[in-house]
Amino acid sequence: MAEGLPGEDFTKDIAPSIFKDPYLAAKPEMVFKNFSKTYPTPPYNIYQKYVSFFGQLFGLCGMCFFCPCKNPYNTVDQGEVGLIQTFGALSRTVEPGISYVNIFSEELTKVNVKVNTRELPPQSCFTRDNLSVLITSVVYYNIIDPQKAIFSISDIDKAIIERTQNTMRDVVGGRVLQDVVEKREEIASSIESIISKTAAEWGVHVEAILIKDLTLPLSVQDSFAKAAEAKRIGEAKIINAKAEVESAKQMRKASDILSSPAALQIRYLEALQAMSRTLGTKVIFMPSADGIEKIVHSRGADQRHPATIDEEPENNLMRRVNEHFLLQEAVND
């Protein structure tokens, strides 16, 4: 890029690592372990030398398209490692790509080093309380040492599955059914820790073990369903009781507020207003409790002083009665 162009400064500021090494942008995120290695082999005898020589000779002919001889170049795919045995002994391991193999004296074995997923068939296990449970699990593992995985055991996949099933029976057998149902992750972690030690000796790394499904007998399922229903009913009763207690508290607060003199006076006025709105209704004003008490006291005072009633003029009493009836008619209208 020419000096002074804006693209150069932008690239250096925003993506300096890509600017320094453009190939980093095209590199895959997953980095595979380098398994390429050469192992020492004993020197060839005369027979081995002749076999190796003719293998190279016929392999050279096999490179021609029209020759029926076997092509000595083999392809190892990505995610695989090639183990080459020379006269039955491991001589070297090769990385993915094209590798030369002597068609007479050497043999190529491809080993998958990607993460394998194996779903274990349903396994019947007995818990510590003598209840049967059917467990379906999944194991994730990958080969980290192809030499051990191929030459130390005949069938690595079958060995991992069998080992997982046996360990699962042992772990589940030491727990009660309630723990098996509620602590799946803990049980799976225990199985994984036990298997990992043995798998490491086989050149295998166990990534994870998951308990996929649990199948309980019908009688046990009914018991769990009844227990869950009883738990839900108990929780509902507790919630209702708390609601009733809260409601009682609120009603008590409302009662305290409404029993105050000011609240009673407001309710009294609201009742009068509601009654006055109805047409053809006669409203009779009753005195309040305080008014009744005053009337009683006044009557007692009148009885003690009867002369005061006789002294009141008759026309004044009639005037007060007329004013009272006029006030009632005005309220009704």
PDB file of N, CA and C in Angstrom, residues 105-198:
ATOM      1  N   SER A 105       6.028 -53.627   2.665  1.00  0.00           N
ATOM      2  CA  SER A 105       6.601 -53.743   4.015  1.00  0.00           C
ATOM      3  C   SER A 105       5.900 -52.886   5.063  1.00  0.00           C
ATOM      4  N   GLU A 106       5.028 -51.975   4.665  1.00  0.00           N
ATOM      5  CA  GLU A 106       4.396 -51.066   5.628  1.00  0.00           C
ATOM      6  C   GLU A 106       2.875 -51.151   5.540  1.00  0.00           C
ATOM      7  N   GLU A 107       2.249 -50.784   6.641  1.00  0.00           N
ATOM      8  CA  GLU A 107       0.780 -50.800   6.735  1.00  0.00           C
ATOM      9  C   GLU A 107       0.324 -49.544   7.471  1.00  0.00           C
ATOM     10  N   LEU A 108      -0.714 -48.900   6.924  1.00  0.00           N
ATOM     11  CA  LEU A 108      -1.233 -47.654   7.501  1.00  0.00           C
ATOM     12  C   LEU A 108      -2.538 -47.931   8.241  1.00  0.00           C
ATOM     13  N   THR A 109      -2.614 -47.466   9.484  1.00  0.00           N
ATOM     14  CA  THR A 109      -3.841 -47.554  10.289  1.00  0.00           C
ATOM     15  C   THR A 109      -4.278 -46.137  10.640  1.00  0.00           C
ATOM     16  N   LYS A 110      -5.501 -45.789  10.284  1.00  0.00           N
ATOM     17  CA  LYS A 110      -6.028 -44.454  10.560  1.00  0.00           C
ATOM     18  C   LYS A 110      -6.790 -44.474  11.885  1.00  0.00           C
ATOM     19  N   VAL A 111      -6.489 -43.499  12.724  1.00  0.00           N
ATOM     20  CA  VAL A 111      -7.103 -43.401  14.051  1.00  0.00           C
ATOM     21  C   VAL A 111      -7.854 -42.076  14.145  1.00  0.00           C
ATOM     22  N   ASN A 112      -9.114 -42.148  14.528  1.00  0.00           N
ATOM     23  CA  ASN A 112      -9.942 -40.960  14.688  1.00  0.00           C
ATOM     24  C   ASN A 112      -9.656 -40.323  16.050  1.00  0.00           C
ATOM     25  N   VAL A 113      -9.190 -39.076  16.035  1.00  0.00           N
ATOM     26  CA  VAL A 113      -8.880 -38.368  17.282  1.00  0.00           C
ATOM     27  C   VAL A 113      -9.915 -37.284  17.593  1.00  0.00           C
ATOM     28  N   LYS A 114     -11.001 -37.250  16.847  1.00  0.00           N
ATOM     29  CA  LYS A 114     -12.075 -36.301  17.135  1.00  0.00           C
ATOM     30  C   LYS A 114     -12.890 -36.789  18.336  1.00  0.00           C
ATOM     31  N   VAL A 115     -13.692 -35.890  18.890  1.00  0.00           N
ATOM     32  CA  VAL A 115     -14.532 -36.251  20.033  1.00  0.00           C
ATOM     33  C   VAL A 115     -15.643 -37.175  19.557  1.00  0.00           C
ATOM     34  N   ASN A 116     -15.729 -38.336  20.160  1.00  0.00           N
ATOM     35  CA  ASN A 116     -16.750 -39.319  19.818  1.00  0.00           C
ATOM     36  C   ASN A 116     -17.914 -39.226  20.795  1.00  0.00           C
ATOM     37  N   THR A 117     -19.103 -39.419  20.279  1.00  0.00           N
ATOM     38  CA  THR A 117     -20.318 -39.422  21.095  1.00  0.00           C
ATOM     39  C   THR A 117     -20.938 -40.807  21.037  1.00  0.00           C
ATOM     40  N   ARG A 118     -21.082 -41.419  22.184  1.00  0.00           N
ATOM     41  CA  ARG A 118     -21.665 -42.753  22.259  1.00  0.00           C
ATOM     42  C   ARG A 118     -22.834 -42.724  23.241  1.00  0.00           C
ATOM     43  N   GLU A 119     -24.010 -43.058  22.720  1.00  0.00           N
ATOM     44  CA  GLU A 119     -25.180 -43.166  23.593  1.00  0.00           C
ATOM     45  C   GLU A 119     -25.272 -44.597  24.113  1.00  0.00           C
ATOM     46  N   LEU A 120     -25.166 -44.733  25.402  1.00  0.00           N
ATOM     47  CA  LEU A 120     -25.206 -46.051  26.003  1.00  0.00           C
ATOM     48  C   LEU A 120     -26.632 -46.578  26.018  1.00  0.00           C
ATOM     49  N   PRO A 121     -26.829 -47.848  25.769  1.00  0.00           N
ATOM     50  CA  PRO A 121     -28.184 -48.411  25.825  1.00  0.00           C
ATOM     51  C   PRO A 121     -28.741 -48.310  27.239  1.00  0.00           C
ATOM     52  N   PRO A 122     -30.064 -48.327  27.384  1.00  0.00           N
ATOM     53  CA  PRO A 122     -30.657 -48.245  28.727  1.00  0.00           C
ATOM     54  C   PRO A 122     -30.087 -49.307  29.662  1.00  0.00           C
ATOM     55  N   GLN A 123     -29.636 -48.860  30.817  1.00  0.00           N
ATOM     56  CA  GLN A 123     -28.974 -49.732  31.785  1.00  0.00           C
ATOM     57  C   GLN A 123     -29.844 -49.849  33.030  1.00  0.00           C
ATOM     58  N   SER A 124     -30.189 -51.078  33.404  1.00  0.00           N
ATOM     59  CA  SER A 124     -30.989 -51.315  34.601  1.00  0.00           C
ATOM     60  C   SER A 124     -30.074 -51.351  35.816  1.00  0.00           C
ATOM     61  N   CYS A 125     -30.330 -50.466  36.777  1.00  0.00           N
ATOM     62  CA  CYS A 125     -29.509 -50.373  37.985  1.00  0.00           C
ATOM     63  C   CYS A 125     -30.412 -50.442  39.215  1.00  0.00           C
ATOM     64  N   PHE A 126     -29.882 -51.027  40.283  1.00  0.00           N
ATOM     65  CA  PHE A 126     -30.595 -51.099  41.552  1.00  0.00           C
ATOM     66  C   PHE A 126     -29.973 -50.113  42.531  1.00  0.00           C
ATOM     67  N   THR A 127     -30.828 -49.328  43.166  1.00  0.00           N
ATOM     68  CA  THR A 127     -30.359 -48.346  44.128  1.00  0.00           C
ATOM     69  C   THR A 127     -30.122 -49.002  45.490  1.00  0.00           C
ATOM     70  N   ARG A 128     -29.641 -48.204  46.424  1.00  0.00           N
ATOM     71  CA  ARG A 128     -29.346 -48.736  47.754  1.00  0.00           C
ATOM     72  C   ARG A 128     -30.604 -49.176  48.490  1.00  0.00           C
ATOM     73  N   ASP A 129     -31.750 -48.566  48.171  1.00  0.00           N
ATOM     74  CA  ASP A 129     -33.009 -48.978  48.784  1.00  0.00           C
ATOM     75  C   ASP A 129     -33.742 -50.022  47.949  1.00  0.00           C
ATOM     76  N   ASN A 130     -32.988 -50.769  47.114  1.00  0.00           N
ATOM     77  CA  ASN A 130     -33.504 -51.930  46.367  1.00  0.00           C
ATOM     78  C   ASN A 130     -34.642 -51.566  45.416  1.00  0.00           C
ATOM     79  N   LEU A 131     -34.497 -50.466  44.726  1.00  0.00           N
ATOM     80  CA  LEU A 131     -35.455 -50.063  43.705  1.00  0.00           C
ATOM     81  C   LEU A 131     -34.743 -50.031  42.358  1.00  0.00           C
ATOM     82  N   SER A 132     -35.437 -50.485  41.327  1.00  0.00           N
ATOM     83  CA  SER A 132     -34.847 -50.565  39.995  1.00  0.00           C
ATOM     84  C   SER A 132     -35.100 -49.273  39.227  1.00  0.00           C
ATOM     85  N   VAL A 133     -34.089 -48.830  38.500  1.00  0.00           N
ATOM     86  CA  VAL A 133     -34.205 -47.639  37.673  1.00  0.00           C
ATOM     87  C   VAL A 133     -33.475 -47.900  36.366  1.00  0.00           C
ATOM     88  N   LEU A 134     -34.072 -47.455  35.273  1.00  0.00           N
ATOM     89  CA  LEU A 134     -33.501 -47.642  33.937  1.00  0.00           C
ATOM     90  C   LEU A 134     -32.856 -46.327  33.512  1.00  0.00           C
ATOM     91  N   ILE A 135     -31.544 -46.345  33.280  1.00  0.00           N
ATOM     92  CA  ILE A 135     -30.775 -45.127  33.016  1.00  0.00           C
ATOM     93  C   ILE A 135     -30.226 -45.157  31.597  1.00  0.00           C
ATOM     94  N   THR A 136     -30.454 -44.069  30.870  1.00  0.00           N
ATOM     95  CA  THR A 136     -29.875 -43.874  29.540  1.00  0.00           C
ATOM     96  C   THR A 136     -28.878 -42.723  29.627  1.00  0.00           C
ATOM     97  N   SER A 137     -27.646 -42.968  29.212  1.00  0.00           N
ATOM     98  CA  SER A 137     -26.595 -41.964  29.357  1.00  0.00           C
ATOM     99  C   SER A 137     -25.830 -41.793  28.052  1.00  0.00           C
ATOM    100  N   VAL A 138     -25.038 -40.723  28.004  1.00  0.00           N
ATOM    101  CA  VAL A 138     -24.216 -40.396  26.841  1.00  0.00           C
ATOM    102  C   VAL A 138     -22.804 -40.101  27.335  1.00  0.00           C
ATOM    103  N   VAL A 139     -21.805 -40.638  26.632  1.00  0.00           N
ATOM    104  CA  VAL A 139     -20.411 -40.409  26.992  1.00  0.00           C
ATOM    105  C   VAL A 139     -19.694 -39.747  25.827  1.00  0.00           C
ATOM    106  N   TYR A 140     -18.906 -38.719  26.128  1.00  0.00           N
ATOM    107  CA  TYR A 140     -18.112 -37.990  25.135  1.00  0.00           C
ATOM    108  C   TYR A 140     -16.629 -38.231  25.446  1.00  0.00           C
ATOM    109  N   TYR A 141     -15.884 -38.687  24.465  1.00  0.00           N
ATOM    110  CA  TYR A 141     -14.469 -38.973  24.684  1.00  0.00           C
ATOM    111  C   TYR A 141     -13.708 -38.816  23.376  1.00  0.00           C
ATOM    112  N   ASN A 142     -12.394 -38.677  23.489  1.00  0.00           N
ATOM    113  CA  ASN A 142     -11.533 -38.606  22.312  1.00  0.00           C
ATOM    114  C   ASN A 142     -10.186 -39.249  22.634  1.00  0.00           C
ATOM    115  N   ILE A 143      -9.527 -39.708  21.598  1.00  0.00           N
ATOM    116  CA  ILE A 143      -8.237 -40.379  21.745  1.00  0.00           C
ATOM    117  C   ILE A 143      -7.137 -39.323  21.786  1.00  0.00           C
ATOM    118  N   ILE A 144      -6.308 -39.381  22.810  1.00  0.00           N
ATOM    119  CA  ILE A 144      -5.195 -38.440  22.947  1.00  0.00           C
ATOM    120  C   ILE A 144      -3.847 -39.122  22.730  1.00  0.00           C
ATOM    121  N   ASP A 145      -3.833 -40.438  22.788  1.00  0.00           N
ATOM    122  CA  ASP A 145      -2.600 -41.191  22.529  1.00  0.00           C
ATOM    123  C   ASP A 145      -2.948 -42.347  21.594  1.00  0.00           C
ATOM    124  N   PRO A 146      -2.829 -42.140  20.276  1.00  0.00           N
ATOM    125  CA  PRO A 146      -3.222 -43.196  19.329  1.00  0.00           C
ATOM    126  C   PRO A 146      -2.470 -44.505  19.530  1.00  0.00           C
ATOM    127  N   GLN A 147      -1.218 -44.440  19.930  1.00  0.00           N
ATOM    128  CA  GLN A 147      -0.439 -45.665  20.107  1.00  0.00           C
ATOM    129  C   GLN A 147      -1.045 -46.549  21.197  1.00  0.00           C
ATOM    130  N   LYS A 148      -1.383 -45.951  22.353  1.00  0.00           N
ATOM    131  CA  LYS A 148      -1.997 -46.731  23.425  1.00  0.00           C
ATOM    132  C   LYS A 148      -3.391 -47.215  23.034  1.00  0.00           C
ATOM    133  N   ALA A 149      -4.168 -46.343  22.391  1.00  0.00           N
ATOM    134  CA  ALA A 149      -5.545 -46.699  22.063  1.00  0.00           C
ATOM    135  C   ALA A 149      -5.627 -47.855  21.079  1.00  0.00           C
ATOM    136  N   ILE A 150      -4.646 -47.995  20.208  1.00  0.00           N
ATOM    137  CA  ILE A 150      -4.688 -49.049  19.190  1.00  0.00           C
ATOM    138  C   ILE A 150      -3.982 -50.318  19.655  1.00  0.00           C
ATOM    139  N   PHE A 151      -2.855 -50.173  20.322  1.00  0.00           N
ATOM    140  CA  PHE A 151      -2.031 -51.346  20.626  1.00  0.00           C
ATOM    141  C   PHE A 151      -2.194 -51.871  22.054  1.00  0.00           C
ATOM    142  N   SER A 152      -2.869 -51.106  22.937  1.00  0.00           N
ATOM    143  CA  SER A 152      -3.041 -51.597  24.306  1.00  0.00           C
ATOM    144  C   SER A 152      -4.385 -52.269  24.531  1.00  0.00           C
ATOM    145  N   ILE A 153      -5.343 -52.061  23.644  1.00  0.00           N
ATOM    146  CA  ILE A 153      -6.665 -52.658  23.798  1.00  0.00           C
ATOM    147  C   ILE A 153      -7.237 -52.919  22.413  1.00  0.00           C
ATOM    148  N   SER A 154      -8.003 -53.993  22.293  1.00  0.00           N
ATOM    149  CA  SER A 154      -8.464 -54.409  20.965  1.00  0.00           C
ATOM    150  C   SER A 154      -9.569 -53.507  20.428  1.00  0.00           C
ATOM    151  N   ASP A 155     -10.574 -53.161  21.262  1.00  0.00           N
ATOM    152  CA  ASP A 155     -11.709 -52.339  20.813  1.00  0.00           C
ATOM    153  C   ASP A 155     -11.924 -51.235  21.840  1.00  0.00           C
ATOM    154  N   ILE A 156     -11.403 -50.071  21.541  1.00  0.00           N
ATOM    155  CA  ILE A 156     -11.442 -48.988  22.514  1.00  0.00           C
ATOM    156  C   ILE A 156     -12.864 -48.495  22.754  1.00  0.00           C
ATOM    157  N   ASP A 157     -13.697 -48.436  21.717  1.00  0.00           N
ATOM    158  CA  ASP A 157     -15.070 -47.958  21.878  1.00  0.00           C
ATOM    159  C   ASP A 157     -15.870 -48.884  22.788  1.00  0.00           C
ATOM    160  N   LYS A 158     -15.771 -50.172  22.546  1.00  0.00           N
ATOM    161  CA  LYS A 158     -16.490 -51.140  23.374  1.00  0.00           C
ATOM    162  C   LYS A 158     -15.988 -51.107  24.811  1.00  0.00           C
ATOM    163  N   ALA A 159     -14.688 -50.933  24.982  1.00  0.00           N
ATOM    164  CA  ALA A 159     -14.125 -50.885  26.333  1.00  0.00           C
ATOM    165  C   ALA A 159     -14.647 -49.680  27.113  1.00  0.00           C
ATOM    166  N   ILE A 160     -14.740 -48.530  26.453  1.00  0.00           N
ATOM    167  CA  ILE A 160     -15.249 -47.332  27.130  1.00  0.00           C
ATOM    168  C   ILE A 160     -16.707 -47.529  27.531  1.00  0.00           C
ATOM    169  N   ILE A 161     -17.506 -48.090  26.652  1.00  0.00           N
ATOM    170  CA  ILE A 161     -18.926 -48.293  26.951  1.00  0.00           C
ATOM    171  C   ILE A 161     -19.102 -49.277  28.104  1.00  0.00           C
ATOM    172  N   GLU A 162     -18.387 -50.391  28.061  1.00  0.00           N
ATOM    173  CA  GLU A 162     -18.509 -51.390  29.122  1.00  0.00           C
ATOM    174  C   GLU A 162     -18.047 -50.826  30.461  1.00  0.00           C
ATOM    175  N   ARG A 163     -16.961 -50.087  30.433  1.00  0.00           N
ATOM    176  CA  ARG A 163     -16.454 -49.505  31.674  1.00  0.00           C
ATOM    177  C   ARG A 163     -17.437 -48.497  32.247  1.00  0.00           C
ATOM    178  N   THR A 164     -18.062 -47.716  31.398  1.00  0.00           N
ATOM    179  CA  THR A 164     -19.041 -46.728  31.861  1.00  0.00           C
ATOM    180  C   THR A 164     -20.256 -47.402  32.472  1.00  0.00           C
ATOM    181  N   GLN A 165     -20.752 -48.457  31.848  1.00  0.00           N
ATOM    182  CA  GLN A 165     -21.920 -49.158  32.378  1.00  0.00           C
ATOM    183  C   GLN A 165     -21.629 -49.793  33.735  1.00  0.00           C
ATOM    184  N   ASN A 166     -20.472 -50.436  33.863  1.00  0.00           N
ATOM    185  CA  ASN A 166     -20.126 -51.059  35.144  1.00  0.00           C
ATOM    186  C   ASN A 166     -19.971 -50.018  36.252  1.00  0.00           C
ATOM    187  N   THR A 167     -19.332 -48.913  35.922  1.00  0.00           N
ATOM    188  CA  THR A 167     -19.161 -47.858  36.920  1.00  0.00           C
ATOM    189  C   THR A 167     -20.497 -47.241  37.309  1.00  0.00           C
ATOM    190  N   MET A 168     -21.399 -47.100  36.351  1.00  0.00           N
ATOM    191  CA  MET A 168     -22.715 -46.541  36.641  1.00  0.00           C
ATOM    192  C   MET A 168     -23.483 -47.438  37.607  1.00  0.00           C
ATOM    193  N   ARG A 169     -23.416 -48.745  37.414  1.00  0.00           N
ATOM    194  CA  ARG A 169     -24.101 -49.657  38.333  1.00  0.00           C
ATOM    195  C   ARG A 169     -23.540 -49.532  39.752  1.00  0.00           C
ATOM    196  N   ASP A 170     -22.223 -49.381  39.855  1.00  0.00           N
ATOM    197  CA  ASP A 170     -21.619 -49.258  41.184  1.00  0.00           C
ATOM    198  C   ASP A 170     -22.008 -47.946  41.865  1.00  0.00           C
ATOM    199  N   VAL A 171     -21.969 -46.846  41.119  1.00  0.00           N
ATOM    200  CA  VAL A 171     -22.274 -45.537  41.710  1.00  0.00           C
ATOM    201  C   VAL A 171     -23.744 -45.437  42.093  1.00  0.00           C
ATOM    202  N   VAL A 172     -24.633 -45.865  41.201  1.00  0.00           N
ATOM    203  CA  VAL A 172     -26.068 -45.804  41.492  1.00  0.00           C
ATOM    204  C   VAL A 172     -26.423 -46.751  42.633  1.00  0.00           C
ATOM    205  N   GLY A 173     -25.748 -47.889  42.717  1.00  0.00           N
ATOM    206  CA  GLY A 173     -26.035 -48.836  43.791  1.00  0.00           C
ATOM    207  C   GLY A 173     -25.693 -48.316  45.168  1.00  0.00           C
ATOM    208  N   GLY A 174     -24.872 -47.296  45.260  1.00  0.00           N
ATOM    209  CA  GLY A 174     -24.524 -46.712  46.552  1.00  0.00           C
ATOM    210  C   GLY A 174     -25.390 -45.541  46.955  1.00  0.00           C
ATOM    211  N   ARG A 175     -26.440 -45.249  46.205  1.00  0.00           N
ATOM    212  CA  ARG A 175     -27.312 -44.116  46.506  1.00  0.00           C
ATOM    213  C   ARG A 175     -28.767 -44.557  46.548  1.00  0.00           C
ATOM    214  N   VAL A 176     -29.570 -43.796  47.284  1.00  0.00           N
ATOM    215  CA  VAL A 176     -31.005 -44.055  47.317  1.00  0.00           C
ATOM    216  C   VAL A 176     -31.647 -43.446  46.071  1.00  0.00           C
ATOM    217  N   LEU A 177     -32.867 -43.875  45.803  1.00  0.00           N
ATOM    218  CA  LEU A 177     -33.536 -43.441  44.571  1.00  0.00           C
ATOM    219  C   LEU A 177     -33.747 -41.932  44.542  1.00  0.00           C
ATOM    220  N   GLN A 178     -34.040 -41.339  45.692  1.00  0.00           N
ATOM    221  CA  GLN A 178     -34.276 -39.895  45.725  1.00  0.00           C
ATOM    222  C   GLN A 178     -33.040 -39.130  45.265  1.00  0.00           C
ATOM    223  N   ASP A 179     -31.850 -39.578  45.676  1.00  0.00           N
ATOM    224  CA  ASP A 179     -30.613 -38.928  45.232  1.00  0.00           C
ATOM    225  C   ASP A 179     -30.371 -39.144  43.746  1.00  0.00           C
ATOM    226  N   VAL A 180     -30.706 -40.324  43.254  1.00  0.00           N
ATOM    227  CA  VAL A 180     -30.509 -40.605  41.830  1.00  0.00           C
ATOM    228  C   VAL A 180     -31.374 -39.686  40.978  1.00  0.00           C
ATOM    229  N   VAL A 181     -32.580 -39.414  41.444  1.00  0.00           N
ATOM    230  CA  VAL A 181     -33.497 -38.567  40.676  1.00  0.00           C
ATOM    231  C   VAL A 181     -33.086 -37.098  40.759  1.00  0.00           C
ATOM    232  N   GLU A 182     -32.664 -36.645  41.929  1.00  0.00           N
ATOM    233  CA  GLU A 182     -32.408 -35.221  42.139  1.00  0.00           C
ATOM    234  C   GLU A 182     -30.969 -34.807  41.837  1.00  0.00           C
ATOM    235  N   LYS A 183     -30.018 -35.732  41.872  1.00  0.00           N
ATOM    236  CA  LYS A 183     -28.599 -35.378  41.737  1.00  0.00           C
ATOM    237  C   LYS A 183     -27.974 -36.074  40.537  1.00  0.00           C
ATOM    238  N   ARG A 184     -28.541 -35.833  39.370  1.00  0.00           N
ATOM    239  CA  ARG A 184     -28.008 -36.456  38.157  1.00  0.00           C
ATOM    240  C   ARG A 184     -26.594 -35.970  37.850  1.00  0.00           C
ATOM    241  N   GLU A 185     -26.393 -34.663  37.931  1.00  0.00           N
ATOM    242  CA  GLU A 185     -25.083 -34.108  37.586  1.00  0.00           C
ATOM    243  C   GLU A 185     -23.998 -34.611  38.534  1.00  0.00           C
ATOM    244  N   GLU A 186     -24.330 -34.716  39.803  1.00  0.00           N
ATOM    245  CA  GLU A 186     -23.345 -35.210  40.767  1.00  0.00           C
ATOM    246  C   GLU A 186     -22.980 -36.662  40.482  1.00  0.00           C
ATOM    247  N   ILE A 187     -23.968 -37.479  40.138  1.00  0.00           N
ATOM    248  CA  ILE A 187     -23.701 -38.883  39.814  1.00  0.00           C
ATOM    249  C   ILE A 187     -22.862 -38.983  38.545  1.00  0.00           C
ATOM    250  N   ALA A 188     -23.221 -38.200  37.527  1.00  0.00           N
ATOM    251  CA  ALA A 188     -22.454 -38.221  36.278  1.00  0.00           C
ATOM    252  C   ALA A 188     -21.014 -37.780  36.513  1.00  0.00           C
ATOM    253  N   SER A 189     -20.813 -36.791  37.381  1.00  0.00           N
ATOM    254  CA  SER A 189     -19.453 -36.339  37.685  1.00  0.00           C
ATOM    255  C   SER A 189     -18.656 -37.423  38.407  1.00  0.00           C
ATOM    256  N   SER A 190     -19.309 -38.160  39.293  1.00  0.00           N
ATOM    257  CA  SER A 190     -18.624 -39.254  39.989  1.00  0.00           C
ATOM    258  C   SER A 190     -18.211 -40.349  39.018  1.00  0.00           C
ATOM    259  N   ILE A 191     -19.110 -40.687  38.092  1.00  0.00           N
ATOM    260  CA  ILE A 191     -18.782 -41.710  37.091  1.00  0.00           C
ATOM    261  C   ILE A 191     -17.624 -41.244  36.215  1.00  0.00           C
ATOM    262  N   GLU A 192     -17.660 -39.976  35.822  1.00  0.00           N
ATOM    263  CA  GLU A 192     -16.600 -39.441  34.955  1.00  0.00           C
ATOM    264  C   GLU A 192     -15.239 -39.476  35.635  1.00  0.00           C
ATOM    265  N   SER A 193     -15.192 -39.105  36.920  1.00  0.00           N
ATOM    266  CA  SER A 193     -13.912 -39.104  37.632  1.00  0.00           C
ATOM    267  C   SER A 193     -13.337 -40.505  37.772  1.00  0.00           C
ATOM    268  N   ILE A 194     -14.197 -41.508  37.918  1.00  0.00           N
ATOM    269  CA  ILE A 194     -13.713 -42.886  38.047  1.00  0.00           C
ATOM    270  C   ILE A 194     -13.219 -43.414  36.706  1.00  0.00           C
ATOM    271  N   ILE A 195     -13.981 -43.133  35.647  1.00  0.00           N
ATOM    272  CA  ILE A 195     -13.622 -43.661  34.329  1.00  0.00           C
ATOM    273  C   ILE A 195     -12.373 -42.977  33.781  1.00  0.00           C
ATOM    274  N   SER A 196     -12.198 -41.702  34.076  1.00  0.00           N
ATOM    275  CA  SER A 196     -11.084 -40.948  33.495  1.00  0.00           C
ATOM    276  C   SER A 196      -9.733 -41.561  33.840  1.00  0.00           C
ATOM    277  N   LYS A 197      -9.617 -42.100  35.044  1.00  0.00           N
ATOM    278  CA  LYS A 197      -8.332 -42.690  35.439  1.00  0.00           C
ATOM    279  C   LYS A 197      -7.996 -43.906  34.581  1.00  0.00           C
ATOM    280  N   THR A 198      -8.985 -44.776  34.379  1.00  0.00           N
ATOM    281  CA  THR A 198      -8.742 -45.963  33.554  1.00  0.00           C
ATOM    282  C   THR A 198      -8.582 -45.594  32.089  1.00  0.00           C
TER     283      THR A 198
END
